[in-house]
Short mmCIF file of C-alpha atoms in Angstrom, two decimals:
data_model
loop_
_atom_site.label_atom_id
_atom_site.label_comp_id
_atom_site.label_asym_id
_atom_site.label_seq_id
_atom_site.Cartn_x
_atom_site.Cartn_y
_atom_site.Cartn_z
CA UNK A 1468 11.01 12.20 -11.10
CA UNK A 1469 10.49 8.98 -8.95
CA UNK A 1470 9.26 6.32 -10.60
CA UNK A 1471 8.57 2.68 -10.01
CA UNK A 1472 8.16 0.33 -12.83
CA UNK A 1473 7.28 -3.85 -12.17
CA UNK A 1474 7.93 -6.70 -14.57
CA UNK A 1475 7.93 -10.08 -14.98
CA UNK A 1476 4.24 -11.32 -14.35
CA UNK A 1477 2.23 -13.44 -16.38
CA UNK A 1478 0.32 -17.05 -16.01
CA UNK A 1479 2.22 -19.83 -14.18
CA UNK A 1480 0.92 -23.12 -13.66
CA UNK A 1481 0.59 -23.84 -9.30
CA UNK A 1482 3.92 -24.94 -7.80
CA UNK A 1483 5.73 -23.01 -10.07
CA UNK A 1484 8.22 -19.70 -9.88
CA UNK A 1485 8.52 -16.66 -11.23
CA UNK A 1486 10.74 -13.58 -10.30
CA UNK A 1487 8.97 -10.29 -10.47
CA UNK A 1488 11.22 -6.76 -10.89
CA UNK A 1489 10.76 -3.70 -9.50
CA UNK A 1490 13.11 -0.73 -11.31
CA UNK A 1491 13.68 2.34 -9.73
CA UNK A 1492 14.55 5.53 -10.99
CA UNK A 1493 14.64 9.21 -9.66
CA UNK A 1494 16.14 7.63 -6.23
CA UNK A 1495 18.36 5.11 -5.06
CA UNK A 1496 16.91 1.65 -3.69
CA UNK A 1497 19.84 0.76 -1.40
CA UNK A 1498 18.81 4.53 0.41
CA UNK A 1499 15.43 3.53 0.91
CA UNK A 1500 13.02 1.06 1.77
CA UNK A 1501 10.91 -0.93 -0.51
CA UNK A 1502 7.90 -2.74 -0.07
CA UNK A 1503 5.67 -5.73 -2.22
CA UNK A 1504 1.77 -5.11 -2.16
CA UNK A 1505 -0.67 -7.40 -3.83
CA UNK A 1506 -4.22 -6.91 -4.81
CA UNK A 1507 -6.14 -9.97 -5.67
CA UNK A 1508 -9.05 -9.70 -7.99
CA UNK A 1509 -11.74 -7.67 -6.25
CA UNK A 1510 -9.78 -7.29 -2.81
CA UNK A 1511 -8.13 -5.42 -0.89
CA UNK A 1512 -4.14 -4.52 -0.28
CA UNK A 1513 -1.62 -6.79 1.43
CA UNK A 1514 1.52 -6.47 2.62
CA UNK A 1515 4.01 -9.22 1.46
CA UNK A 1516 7.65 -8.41 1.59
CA UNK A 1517 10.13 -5.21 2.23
CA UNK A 1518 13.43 -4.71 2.12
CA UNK A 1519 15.35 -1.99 4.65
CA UNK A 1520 17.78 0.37 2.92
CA UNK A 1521 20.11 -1.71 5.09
CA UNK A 1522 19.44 -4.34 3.11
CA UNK A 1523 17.93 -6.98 5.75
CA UNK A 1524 14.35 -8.26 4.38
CA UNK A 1525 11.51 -8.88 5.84
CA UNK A 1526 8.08 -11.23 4.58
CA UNK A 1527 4.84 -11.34 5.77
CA UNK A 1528 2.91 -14.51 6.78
CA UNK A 1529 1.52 -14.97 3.07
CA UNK A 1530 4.81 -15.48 1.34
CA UNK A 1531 7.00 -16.79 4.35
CA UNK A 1532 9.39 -19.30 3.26
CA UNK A 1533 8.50 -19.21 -0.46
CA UNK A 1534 8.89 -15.54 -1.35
CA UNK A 1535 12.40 -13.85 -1.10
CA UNK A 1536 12.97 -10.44 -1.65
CA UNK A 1537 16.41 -9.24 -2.47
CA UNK A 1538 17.96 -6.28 -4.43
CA UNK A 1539 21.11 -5.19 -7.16
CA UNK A 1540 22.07 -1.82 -6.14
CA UNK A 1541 23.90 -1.43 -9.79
CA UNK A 1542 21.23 -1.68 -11.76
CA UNK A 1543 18.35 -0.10 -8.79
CA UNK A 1544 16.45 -2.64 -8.92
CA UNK A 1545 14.59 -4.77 -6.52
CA UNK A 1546 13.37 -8.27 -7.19
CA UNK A 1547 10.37 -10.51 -5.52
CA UNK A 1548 11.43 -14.29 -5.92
CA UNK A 1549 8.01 -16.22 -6.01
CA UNK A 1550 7.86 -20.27 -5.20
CA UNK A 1551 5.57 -23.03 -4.87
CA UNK A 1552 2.91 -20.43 -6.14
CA UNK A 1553 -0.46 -21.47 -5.20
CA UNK A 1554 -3.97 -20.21 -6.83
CA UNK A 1555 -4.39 -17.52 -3.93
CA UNK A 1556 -1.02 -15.71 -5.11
CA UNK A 1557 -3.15 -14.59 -8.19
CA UNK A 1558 -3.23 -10.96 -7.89
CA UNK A 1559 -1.54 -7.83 -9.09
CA UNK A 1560 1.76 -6.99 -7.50
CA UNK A 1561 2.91 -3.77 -6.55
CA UNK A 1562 6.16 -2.18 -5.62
CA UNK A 1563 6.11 0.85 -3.55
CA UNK A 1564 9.19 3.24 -1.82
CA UNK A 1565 8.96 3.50 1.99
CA UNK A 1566 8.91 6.92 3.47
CA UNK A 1567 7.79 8.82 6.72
CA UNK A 1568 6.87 4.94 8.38
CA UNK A 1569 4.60 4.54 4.70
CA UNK A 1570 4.78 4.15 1.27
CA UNK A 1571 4.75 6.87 -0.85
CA UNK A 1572 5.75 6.22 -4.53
CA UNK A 1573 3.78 3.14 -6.18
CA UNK A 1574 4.27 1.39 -9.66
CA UNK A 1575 1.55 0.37 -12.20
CA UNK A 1576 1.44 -3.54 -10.81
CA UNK A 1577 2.19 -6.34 -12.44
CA UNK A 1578 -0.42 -9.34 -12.98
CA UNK A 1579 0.13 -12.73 -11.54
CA UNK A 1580 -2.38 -15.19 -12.83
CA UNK A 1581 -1.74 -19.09 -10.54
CA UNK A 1582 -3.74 -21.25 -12.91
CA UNK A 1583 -3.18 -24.66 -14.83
CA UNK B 10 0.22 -8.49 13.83
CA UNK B 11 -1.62 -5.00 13.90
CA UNK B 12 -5.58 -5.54 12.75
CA UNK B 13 -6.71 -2.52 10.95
CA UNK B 14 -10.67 -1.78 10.71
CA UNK B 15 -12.22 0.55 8.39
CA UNK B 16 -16.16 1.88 8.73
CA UNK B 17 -18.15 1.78 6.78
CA UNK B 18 -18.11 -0.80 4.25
CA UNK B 19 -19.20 1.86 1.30
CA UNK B 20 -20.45 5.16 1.02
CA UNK B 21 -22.94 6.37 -1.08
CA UNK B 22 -22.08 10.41 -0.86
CA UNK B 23 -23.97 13.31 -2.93
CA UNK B 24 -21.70 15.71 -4.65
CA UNK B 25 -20.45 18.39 -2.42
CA UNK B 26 -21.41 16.72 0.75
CA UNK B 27 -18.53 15.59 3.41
CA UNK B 28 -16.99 12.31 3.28
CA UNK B 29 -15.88 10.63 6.91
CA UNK B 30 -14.19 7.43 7.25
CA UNK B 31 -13.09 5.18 10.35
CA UNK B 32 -10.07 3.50 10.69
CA UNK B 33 -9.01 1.68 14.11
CA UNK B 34 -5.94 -0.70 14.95
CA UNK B 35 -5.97 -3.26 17.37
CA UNK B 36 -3.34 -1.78 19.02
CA UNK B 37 -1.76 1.49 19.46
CA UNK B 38 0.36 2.71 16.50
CA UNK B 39 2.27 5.02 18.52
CA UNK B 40 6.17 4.09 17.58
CA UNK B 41 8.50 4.24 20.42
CA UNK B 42 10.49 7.17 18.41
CA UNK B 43 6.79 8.97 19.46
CA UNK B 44 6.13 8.95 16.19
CA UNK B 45 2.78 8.10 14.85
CA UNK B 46 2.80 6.33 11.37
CA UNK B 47 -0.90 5.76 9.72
CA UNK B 48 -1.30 6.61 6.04
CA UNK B 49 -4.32 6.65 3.98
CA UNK B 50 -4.64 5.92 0.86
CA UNK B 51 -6.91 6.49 -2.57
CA UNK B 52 -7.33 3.79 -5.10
CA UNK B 53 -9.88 4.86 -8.29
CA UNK B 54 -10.80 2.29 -10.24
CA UNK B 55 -8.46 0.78 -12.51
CA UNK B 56 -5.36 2.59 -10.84
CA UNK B 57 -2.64 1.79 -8.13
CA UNK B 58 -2.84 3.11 -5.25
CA UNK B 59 -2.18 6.73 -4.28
CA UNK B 60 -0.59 8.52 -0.94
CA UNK B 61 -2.97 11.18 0.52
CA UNK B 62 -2.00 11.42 4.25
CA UNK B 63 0.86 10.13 5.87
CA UNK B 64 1.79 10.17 9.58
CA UNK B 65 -1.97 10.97 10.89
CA UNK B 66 -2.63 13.88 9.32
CA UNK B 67 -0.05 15.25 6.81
CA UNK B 68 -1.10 15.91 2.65
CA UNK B 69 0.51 14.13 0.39
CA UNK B 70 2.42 16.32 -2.26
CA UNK B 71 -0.30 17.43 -4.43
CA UNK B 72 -3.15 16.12 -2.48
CA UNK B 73 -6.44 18.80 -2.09
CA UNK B 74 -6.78 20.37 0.62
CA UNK B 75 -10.38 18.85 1.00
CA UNK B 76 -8.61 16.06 2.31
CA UNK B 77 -7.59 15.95 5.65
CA UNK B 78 -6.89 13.04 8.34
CA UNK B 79 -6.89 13.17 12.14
CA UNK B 80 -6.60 11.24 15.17
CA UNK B 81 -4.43 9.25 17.58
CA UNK B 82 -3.73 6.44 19.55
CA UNK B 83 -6.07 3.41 18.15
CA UNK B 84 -8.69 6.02 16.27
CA UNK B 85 -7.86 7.63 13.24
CA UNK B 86 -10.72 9.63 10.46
CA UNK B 87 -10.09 10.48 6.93
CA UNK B 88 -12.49 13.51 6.02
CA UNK B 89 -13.27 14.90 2.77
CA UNK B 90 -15.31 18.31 2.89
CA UNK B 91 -16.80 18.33 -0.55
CA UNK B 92 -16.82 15.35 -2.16
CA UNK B 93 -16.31 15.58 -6.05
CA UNK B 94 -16.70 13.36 -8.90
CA UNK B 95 -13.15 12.61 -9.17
CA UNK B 96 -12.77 11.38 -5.43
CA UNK B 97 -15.04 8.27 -6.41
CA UNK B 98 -12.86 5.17 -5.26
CA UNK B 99 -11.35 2.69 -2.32
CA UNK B 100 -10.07 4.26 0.68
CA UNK B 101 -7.23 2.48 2.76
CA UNK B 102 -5.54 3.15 5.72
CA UNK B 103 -2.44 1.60 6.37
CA UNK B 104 0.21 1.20 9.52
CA UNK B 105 3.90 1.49 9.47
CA UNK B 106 4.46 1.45 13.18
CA UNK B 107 4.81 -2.43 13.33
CA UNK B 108 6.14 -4.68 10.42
CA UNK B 109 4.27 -6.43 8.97
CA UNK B 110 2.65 -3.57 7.61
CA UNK B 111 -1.29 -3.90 7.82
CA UNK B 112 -3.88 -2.09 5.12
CA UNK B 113 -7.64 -1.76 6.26
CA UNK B 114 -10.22 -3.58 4.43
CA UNK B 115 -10.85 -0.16 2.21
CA UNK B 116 -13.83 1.61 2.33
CA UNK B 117 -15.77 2.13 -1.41
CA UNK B 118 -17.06 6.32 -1.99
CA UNK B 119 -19.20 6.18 -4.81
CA UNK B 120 -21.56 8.96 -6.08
CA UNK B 121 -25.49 9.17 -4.34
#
């Protein structure tokens, strides 16, 4: 069964970092695609980062040059490296498997609160 | 970047009626492969979101058949014959033609 599972949100104070998780299981990451999506409260879905099964990334405008995605094939994981967070970061992040040009598996989301 | 724009805002629906919502890109979404890649997606309160249509107009793996997506080019419709209680949520469409990959604004379905 594919499954998705995030970690490693929580409150951070702005201009700080935290690394979320994203851990696979049922596939393989380094045969697919995966994306970051975040939801801030009361909003709609946004595209921040993928990774190609390749292994090149790729970041959207929001996190350019503060958010890296990369990914550890032995332990299937993949892992969104958040700096310099700002108060409009706050939102719940979601990992999500590329398939067919889309996304089709999604995990529960993990909550990123940018507050002092 | 691709602009996606969903119609209407919300949706105030009776149970059993249809359901039709717009989604249209700025530009066209058809890859160079031929390939058209616009998914749609359902998001009920309190829940991530979930694959109903992918590429235009094909189910999801599980997904009713009371949902069903068409169009081409710039113009794309999700439809939903009978509406039922459980379908209350957000609607997005998404591309995957171009990266970045670009969500609609969502459309609300709530019950009449």
């Amino acid at each position: 069964e594919v499954q998705l599972v995030e970690t490693g949100g929580g409150l951070i104070q702005p201009g700080g970092s935290l690394r979320l998780s994203c851990a696979a299981s049922g596939f393989t990451v380094s045969n697919n695609q995966i994306s970051w999506v975040r939801q801030a409260p009361g909003k709609g879905l946004e595209w921040v980062s993928g990774i190609y099964s390749t292994g090149v990334p790729f970041s959207g405008v929001s996190g350019k040059g503060r958010f890296t995605i990369s990914r550890d094939n032995s332990k299937n994981t993949v892992y969104l490296q958040m700096n310099s967070l700002r108060a409009e970061d706050t939102a719940v992040y979601y990992c999500a498997r590329g398939h067919a040009g889309g996304l089709d598996y999604w995990g529960q989301g993990t909550l990123v609160t940018v507050s002092s | 970047d691709v602009v996606m724009t969903q119609s209407p805002l919300s949706l105030p629906v009776t149970l059993g009626q249809p359901v039709s919502i717009s989604c249209r890109s700025s530009q066209s979404l058809v890859h160079s492969n031929g390939n058209t890649y616009l998914d749609w997606f359902q998001q009920r309160p309190g829940q991530s979101p979930r694959r109903l249509i992918y590429k235009v107009s094909n189910r999801a793996s599980g997904v009713p058949d009371r949902f069903s997506g068409s169009g081409s080019g710039t113009d794309f419709t999700l439809k939903i014959t009978n509406l039922e209680a459980e379908d209350v949520g957000v609607y997005y469409c998404m591309q995957g033609t171009q990266w970045p990959l670009t969500f609609g604004g969502g459309t609300k379905v709530e019950i009449k």
